[in-house]
Coordinates of C-alpha atoms in Angstrom, one line a residue:
M127 CA 18.1 47.2 18.8
L128 CA 16.6 45.9 15.6
R129 CA 19.9 44.2 14.4
S130 CA 20.2 42.3 17.8
V131 CA 16.4 41.3 18.2
L132 CA 16.7 39.9 14.2
Q133 CA 20.1 38.1 14.8
S134 CA 18.3 36.5 18.0
I135 CA 15.5 35.9 15.8
R136 CA 18.2 34.2 13.4
A137 CA 19.5 31.9 15.7
A138 CA 16.6 30.7 17.2
F139 CA 16.3 29.0 13.4
T140 CA 19.7 27.9 13.2
V141 CA 19.5 24.4 11.6
D142 CA 21.0 22.3 8.7
R143 CA 20.1 23.6 6.0
R144 CA 18.5 21.0 4.9
V145 CA 16.0 20.7 7.6
F146 CA 15.6 24.2 6.9
A147 CA 14.4 23.4 3.2
L148 CA 12.3 20.9 4.2
A149 CA 10.8 22.9 6.9
F150 CA 9.9 25.3 3.9
A151 CA 8.4 22.9 1.9
R152 CA 6.3 21.3 4.3
L153 CA 5.5 24.9 5.1
A154 CA 4.1 25.4 1.4
D155 CA 2.1 22.2 1.0
G156 CA 0.6 22.8 4.4
I157 CA -0.7 26.0 2.9
G158 CA -2.4 24.2 0.3
N159 CA -3.6 21.5 2.1
S160 CA -5.1 23.8 4.8
F161 CA -6.7 25.4 1.7
L162 CA -9.3 22.3 1.3
I163 CA -10.1 22.0 4.7
I164 CA -12.6 24.9 4.6
V165 CA -13.0 24.5 0.4
I166 CA -14.5 21.2 0.3
P167 CA -17.1 21.3 2.5
L168 CA -18.3 24.9 0.4
Y169 CA -17.7 22.8 -2.7
V170 CA -19.8 19.7 -2.2
A171 CA -22.4 22.1 -0.6
S172 CA -22.4 23.9 -4.3
D173 CA -24.5 23.2 -7.8
V174 CA -21.2 22.2 -9.1
V175 CA -21.3 18.8 -7.6
G176 CA -23.7 16.1 -8.1
G177 CA -24.3 12.4 -8.6
R178 CA -25.1 9.8 -6.9
T179 CA -25.3 10.0 -2.8
F180 CA -25.8 6.4 -2.2
G181 CA -28.7 7.4 0.1
L182 CA -26.7 9.5 2.2
E183 CA -27.9 13.5 3.4
E184 CA -25.2 16.0 2.3
A185 CA -23.7 17.0 6.0
M186 CA -22.8 13.0 6.2
I187 CA -21.2 12.9 2.4
I188 CA -18.8 16.2 3.8
G189 CA -18.3 14.3 6.9
I190 CA -17.0 11.1 5.2
V191 CA -14.7 13.1 2.5
L192 CA -12.9 15.2 5.4
S193 CA -12.6 12.3 8.0
L194 CA -11.5 9.5 5.0
Y195 CA -8.0 11.9 4.5
G196 CA -7.5 11.5 8.3
L197 CA -8.3 8.6 9.0
L198 CA -6.4 6.8 6.0
N199 CA -3.3 9.2 6.7
S200 CA -2.7 7.8 10.3
L201 CA -3.6 4.1 9.3
F202 CA -0.5 4.2 6.7
Q203 CA 2.0 6.2 8.4
P204 CA 3.4 3.1 10.3
F205 CA 3.6 1.2 6.9
T206 CA 5.0 4.0 4.6
G207 CA 7.5 4.5 7.8
R208 CA 8.4 1.3 7.9
L209 CA 9.3 0.9 4.4
S210 CA 10.9 4.0 4.4
D211 CA 13.4 2.4 6.8
S212 CA 13.6 -1.0 5.1
R213 CA 14.6 0.5 1.8
G214 CA 16.9 3.1 3.2
A215 CA 15.0 6.0 1.4
R216 CA 13.6 9.2 2.8
K217 CA 13.3 11.8 -0.2
R218 CA 11.9 9.2 -2.6
F219 CA 8.9 8.7 -0.7
I220 CA 8.5 12.4 0.3
L221 CA 8.6 13.4 -3.6
L222 CA 6.1 10.5 -4.2
G223 CA 3.8 11.8 -1.5
L224 CA 3.8 15.6 -2.8
G225 CA 3.6 14.0 -6.1
G226 CA 0.1 12.6 -5.3
L227 CA -0.6 15.7 -3.0
A228 CA -0.3 17.7 -6.4
T229 CA -2.0 15.3 -8.9
T230 CA -4.9 15.0 -6.6
N231 CA -5.3 18.9 -6.0
F232 CA -5.1 19.3 -9.5
L233 CA -7.6 16.9 -10.3
Y234 CA -10.3 18.7 -8.1
L235 CA -10.8 20.7 -11.1
F236 CA -12.3 17.9 -13.1
A237 CA -14.3 16.4 -9.9
G238 CA -18.0 16.7 -10.3
S239 CA -19.6 14.0 -8.7
Y240 CA -20.0 13.2 -4.6
L241 CA -18.0 9.8 -5.3
S242 CA -14.9 11.4 -7.3
L243 CA -14.5 13.8 -4.0
V244 CA -14.3 11.2 -1.8
V245 CA -11.4 9.1 -3.8
L246 CA -9.4 11.9 -4.1
R247 CA -9.5 12.8 -0.4
A248 CA -8.9 9.1 -0.3
L249 CA -5.8 9.6 -2.1
Q250 CA -4.6 12.7 -0.6
G251 CA -4.7 11.0 2.8
V252 CA -2.4 8.1 1.6
S253 CA 0.0 10.5 -0.1
I254 CA 0.3 12.9 3.1
A255 CA 0.9 9.4 5.0
F256 CA 4.2 8.6 3.1
I257 CA 5.5 12.6 3.5
V258 CA 5.1 13.1 7.1
P259 CA 6.6 10.0 8.7
T260 CA 9.5 10.3 6.5
S261 CA 9.8 13.7 6.7
V262 CA 10.0 13.2 10.9
A263 CA 12.4 10.8 10.4
L264 CA 14.9 12.8 7.8
V265 CA 14.8 15.6 10.4
N266 CA 15.9 13.5 13.0
E267 CA 18.4 11.8 11.3
L268 CA 20.0 15.0 10.2
A269 CA 19.7 16.0 13.6
T270 CA 22.3 15.2 17.1
A271 CA 21.1 14.7 20.3
G272 CA 22.3 18.1 21.1
D273 CA 20.3 19.7 18.5
R274 CA 17.3 17.3 18.2
G275 CA 14.7 19.3 19.8
G276 CA 15.3 22.5 17.9
N277 CA 15.2 21.1 14.6
M278 CA 11.8 19.2 15.4
G279 CA 10.6 23.0 16.8
V280 CA 12.0 24.5 13.7
Y281 CA 10.2 21.8 11.4
N282 CA 6.7 21.8 13.4
T283 CA 6.8 25.6 13.4
F284 CA 6.7 26.3 9.8
R285 CA 4.7 23.4 9.4
L286 CA 1.9 25.0 11.3
V287 CA 2.6 28.5 10.1
G288 CA 1.3 26.7 6.5
F289 CA -1.6 25.1 8.0
G290 CA -2.7 27.8 10.1
A291 CA -2.1 30.2 6.8
G292 CA -4.3 28.6 4.2
P293 CA -7.8 28.5 6.4
V294 CA -7.5 32.3 6.5
A295 CA -6.9 33.1 2.9
A296 CA -9.2 30.3 1.6
G297 CA -12.7 31.8 2.2
A298 CA -10.9 35.2 0.9
V299 CA -10.1 33.6 -2.7
V300 CA -13.5 31.7 -2.8
A301 CA -15.3 35.0 -1.9
G302 CA -13.6 37.1 -4.6
G303 CA -14.0 35.0 -7.5
P304 CA -14.7 34.3 -10.4
Y305 CA -11.2 35.6 -11.5
E306 CA -10.6 36.7 -15.2
L307 CA -6.8 35.1 -16.8
A308 CA -5.1 37.2 -19.6
L309 CA -3.9 33.7 -20.7
G310 CA -5.0 34.8 -24.9
N311 CA -7.5 36.0 -26.3
P312 CA -10.4 35.9 -25.2
T313 CA -9.5 36.0 -21.8
V314 CA -9.8 32.7 -18.8
S315 CA -12.5 32.9 -16.7
V316 CA -11.4 31.0 -13.3
S317 CA -14.3 30.1 -10.4
G318 CA -13.2 30.9 -6.9
F319 CA -13.3 27.4 -6.5
E320 CA -11.1 26.6 -9.2
A321 CA -8.4 29.1 -8.0
T322 CA -8.1 27.6 -4.6
F323 CA -7.3 24.4 -6.5
L324 CA -4.5 25.9 -8.1
I325 CA -3.3 27.4 -5.5
A326 CA -2.7 24.2 -3.8
T327 CA -1.7 22.4 -7.0
L328 CA 1.3 25.5 -6.7
T329 CA 1.8 25.4 -3.4
A330 CA 2.2 21.1 -3.5
L331 CA 4.7 21.6 -7.0
V332 CA 7.1 24.7 -5.4
S333 CA 7.2 22.2 -2.3
L334 CA 8.3 19.3 -4.3
A335 CA 11.0 21.2 -6.3
M336 CA 12.6 22.2 -3.2
V337 CA 12.5 18.8 -1.5
A338 CA 14.0 17.7 -5.5
T339 CA 16.7 20.5 -5.4
M340 CA 17.3 20.7 -1.8
I341 CA 17.4 17.9 0.1
T342 CA 19.5 14.6 0.5
D343 CA 19.5 11.7 2.4
P344 CA 22.0 11.2 4.9
E345 CA 24.7 9.0 4.0
G346 CA 24.0 6.2 6.6
T347 CA 20.4 5.9 5.9
K348 CA 20.9 4.0 2.7
R349 CA 23.7 2.1 4.4
R350 CA 21.3 0.8 7.5
A351 CA 18.5 0.1 4.9
G352 CA 17.1 -4.2 5.1
G353 CA 16.7 -4.6 8.4
T354 CA 12.9 -5.3 9.8
P355 CA 11.8 -2.5 12.2
S356 CA 9.5 -2.7 14.2
V357 CA 8.3 -1.1 18.1
P358 CA 7.5 -3.4 20.7
F359 CA 5.0 -2.8 23.0
T360 CA 6.6 -3.4 26.0
D361 CA 9.9 -1.9 26.9
P362 CA 12.6 -3.6 25.1
R363 CA 15.3 -2.9 28.0
G364 CA 13.1 -4.0 30.9
D365 CA 13.5 -1.1 32.7
N366 CA 9.2 -0.1 32.8
V367 CA 6.3 -1.8 31.5
L368 CA 5.8 0.4 28.6
N369 CA 7.8 1.5 25.6
P370 CA 8.8 4.8 25.9
V371 CA 7.5 5.6 22.4
I372 CA 4.2 3.8 22.6
T373 CA 4.3 6.0 25.9
L374 CA 4.7 9.0 24.0
G375 CA 2.6 7.6 21.4
I376 CA -0.4 7.3 24.1
A377 CA 0.5 10.6 25.3
T378 CA -0.1 12.5 22.3
L379 CA -3.1 10.5 21.1
F380 CA -4.8 12.0 24.7
M381 CA -3.6 15.5 24.1
M382 CA -4.5 15.9 20.7
I383 CA -8.0 14.6 21.9
A384 CA -8.1 17.2 24.8
I385 CA -7.5 19.7 21.9
S386 CA -9.5 18.7 19.0
I387 CA -12.8 18.1 21.2
F388 CA -13.6 21.6 20.8
A389 CA -13.5 21.9 17.0
T390 CA -17.3 20.6 16.7
L391 CA -18.9 23.0 19.6
Q392 CA -19.0 25.7 17.3
N393 CA -22.6 26.6 18.1
T394 CA -23.0 25.1 21.8
V395 CA -19.9 27.3 22.6
N396 CA -21.1 30.1 21.0
A397 CA -24.4 30.2 22.3
R398 CA -23.4 29.3 25.9
L399 CA -21.0 32.4 26.3
D400 CA -23.6 34.6 24.3
Q401 CA -20.8 35.4 21.8
A402 CA -20.1 35.6 18.0
S403 CA -18.7 33.4 15.2
T404 CA -15.4 35.6 15.2
W405 CA -14.6 34.7 19.2
F406 CA -15.0 31.1 18.7
G407 CA -12.5 31.9 15.3
L408 CA -9.7 33.1 17.6
Q409 CA -10.3 31.0 20.5
F410 CA -10.0 27.6 17.9
S411 CA -6.8 29.2 16.7
A412 CA -5.6 30.2 20.1
F413 CA -3.8 26.7 20.0
V414 CA -1.9 27.1 16.8
I415 CA -1.0 30.9 17.8
A416 CA 1.0 29.1 21.1
Q417 CA 2.5 26.3 19.1
I418 CA 4.3 28.4 16.4
F419 CA 5.3 31.0 19.2
L420 CA 6.4 28.4 21.3
Q421 CA 7.4 25.4 19.5
T422 CA 11.2 26.3 18.2
P423 CA 12.2 27.6 21.9
I424 CA 10.8 24.5 23.7
G425 CA 12.6 22.2 21.5
R426 CA 15.8 24.2 22.2
A427 CA 14.8 24.4 25.3
S428 CA 14.5 20.6 26.0
D429 CA 18.1 20.0 24.1
R430 CA 19.5 22.3 27.1
F431 CA 17.5 20.9 30.0
G432 CA 16.3 17.9 29.2
R433 CA 13.2 16.3 27.3
R434 CA 11.2 15.0 30.1
P435 CA 10.3 17.9 32.1
F436 CA 8.9 19.6 29.6
I437 CA 6.8 16.5 28.4
L438 CA 5.4 15.8 31.9
W439 CA 4.9 19.6 33.1
G440 CA 3.1 19.4 29.5
M441 CA 0.6 17.2 30.8
V442 CA 0.1 18.5 34.0
I443 CA -0.7 21.8 32.5
L444 CA -3.0 20.0 29.6
L445 CA -5.2 18.9 32.9
P446 CA -6.5 22.3 33.8
T447 CA -6.8 24.3 30.6
T448 CA -8.6 21.3 29.3
L449 CA -10.9 20.9 31.9
V450 CA -11.5 24.4 32.6
Q451 CA -13.4 24.6 29.6
G452 CA -16.4 23.1 30.5
F453 CA -17.4 25.6 33.1
V454 CA -16.0 29.3 31.6
Q455 CA -18.5 31.8 31.5
T456 CA -16.8 34.0 29.1
S457 CA -15.2 34.3 26.1
L458 CA -12.1 35.7 26.9
A459 CA -11.8 32.8 29.8
M460 CA -12.3 30.8 27.0
F461 CA -9.2 32.1 24.7
A462 CA -7.3 32.1 27.8
A463 CA -7.8 28.5 28.3
R464 CA -7.2 27.3 24.4
L465 CA -3.9 29.0 25.2
G466 CA -3.3 27.1 27.9
Q467 CA -3.6 24.5 26.0
G468 CA -1.4 25.5 23.1
V469 CA 1.5 25.8 25.7
A470 CA 0.8 22.5 26.7
G471 CA 1.4 21.1 23.3
A472 CA 4.5 22.8 22.5
M473 CA 6.1 21.6 25.7
V474 CA 4.8 17.9 24.6
F475 CA 5.3 17.4 20.9
A476 CA 8.6 18.3 20.0
P477 CA 10.3 17.0 23.0
S478 CA 8.3 14.1 22.6
L479 CA 9.8 13.7 18.9
A480 CA 13.1 14.5 19.7
L481 CA 13.2 12.1 22.6
A482 CA 11.4 9.4 20.5
G483 CA 14.4 10.1 18.2
D484 CA 16.7 9.7 21.2
L485 CA 15.4 6.6 21.3
A486 CA 15.0 5.3 17.7
P487 CA 17.9 2.9 16.2
E488 CA 20.2 3.6 13.8
G489 CA 17.8 2.7 10.5
E490 CA 14.8 2.6 12.0
S491 CA 13.5 6.9 12.5
G492 CA 10.2 6.5 9.8
T493 CA 9.0 3.2 11.9
T494 CA 9.7 4.5 16.0
L495 CA 8.3 8.5 15.0
S496 CA 5.7 7.1 13.1
V497 CA 3.8 6.3 16.5
L498 CA 4.0 9.8 17.3
T499 CA 2.5 11.0 14.2
M500 CA 0.1 8.6 13.8
A501 CA -1.2 9.0 17.0
F502 CA -1.3 12.9 16.4
G503 CA -3.6 12.3 13.8
F504 CA -5.7 9.9 15.3
G505 CA -5.9 12.1 18.0
I506 CA -7.2 15.3 15.8
A507 CA -9.7 12.7 14.5
L508 CA -11.1 11.1 17.5
G509 CA -11.9 14.3 19.3
P510 CA -14.4 15.9 17.7
L511 CA -16.5 12.3 17.6
I512 CA -16.0 11.6 21.3
S513 CA -17.5 15.8 22.0
G514 CA -20.2 15.2 19.3
F515 CA -20.8 12.1 21.4
L516 CA -20.6 13.2 25.0
V517 CA -21.9 17.0 24.8
G518 CA -25.3 15.5 24.8
I519 CA -25.1 14.7 28.2
D520 CA -23.8 17.7 29.7
F521 CA -21.8 20.8 28.3
A522 CA -18.6 19.9 30.9
I523 CA -18.6 16.4 30.0
P524 CA -16.5 16.0 27.0
F525 CA -13.6 18.2 28.8
V526 CA -14.1 16.5 32.2
F527 CA -13.4 13.0 30.2
A528 CA -10.6 14.9 28.2
A529 CA -9.0 15.9 31.5
G530 CA -9.1 12.6 32.9
L531 CA -7.2 11.7 29.7
A532 CA -4.5 14.1 30.1
L533 CA -4.1 12.8 34.0
V534 CA -3.8 9.3 32.6
G535 CA -1.3 10.7 29.8
A536 CA 0.7 12.5 32.7
V537 CA 0.7 9.3 34.8
L538 CA 2.1 7.7 32.1
V539 CA 4.8 9.9 30.9
A540 CA 6.1 9.9 35.0
T541 CA 6.0 6.3 35.3
Q542 CA 7.0 5.0 31.7
V543 CA 9.7 8.0 30.4
E544 CA 13.0 8.2 31.5
E545 CA 15.4 11.1 30.4
T546 CA 17.4 10.3 27.5
L547 CA 20.1 13.1 27.4
E548 CA 23.5 13.2 29.2
E549 CA 23.5 15.3 32.5
D550 CA 25.3 17.6 31.1
V551 CA 22.5 18.8 28.9
S552 CA 22.9 22.5 29.4
T553 CA 26.2 22.7 26.5
P554 CA 25.0 24.3 24.0
S555 CA 24.9 22.6 20.4
A556 CA 27.1 23.2 17.9
A557 CA 23.9 24.4 15.7
E558 CA 23.3 27.3 18.2

């Protein structure tokens, strides 16, 4: 029984070894990078950081430091994706981004001013912009139409495991400091903050080493270099009004807005449901939990049964699971609604990447897929801003608004996106 279970798990993650190595590398850097989401606000509020605030309150500085990362990451992705296409290079760009990430993680050890934190976090956003579209493009080029969904699912699963594990461990590392390291005589004392920055640096270096030694660009990537890739807004085939890739980007943007509006409502949700902060943590993480368990099987299923049905039904499921959050009265019901959003997200994201990958012209995966990865980042950034503005009107308004976006996204997918696989998509791929 146990053997059969293990065989099933191994079979579920059967992908090109380079995709598997890249997924593990993203898991490693995801742990370190997500450490900083928890640590940086604590670090800014600590006595270690000082200097000029330029008339800004501490809370505003924290907001700038955190939002700069996502904003610059999203803004630069189309440029780095296109540049990697025109240069015919994926691995080189990923290494450049990981090198920048490791360097900035280490420099936090010497950042004692608010301005230095802003600069470092901005540089990290640019570094990640070199990693994300090129990594997804590499996964796309190492896959085939018969296993692209499964490859995208495996990649996203490991990335999310790293991203989800980091914040859990970060608080414990900070609280457990200082640490005594026996590196000579006398021993070296390392604060909890310094320990997290060193761990983040180490994970980025591990990721860099894995990519450097285990990843190679596909042979055709460099051969197809030198073009001027672009993604037109309208459908180049003339079948629909919008380019299907643009449509998927809009749907991804709306999905992530609907999911991230919850992020800034902790105090309001806790008071409304009369719950402890532990419940909010569970509700917040429910989306990630569903993603971790469902991305790979849904990605594989999209290789068998088609991409479009999963994307469309995911957007349909997103509507009620978002809307109900504005009206539930119990903590358990809110957890169930967030879990439902996670199911919807898993149905949309990996199949969307696979469908966009199917449509990407040869040598233009970076440009094409950056539309979706950029939309993902912008959705995460915009959701909290929207909820912070609308919740002042009424608690339910942000969720009603986001559910409306989900409805528009579902209509766009239904009318502007067509299936990319052949009719006989039930045949297992060689990788399975």
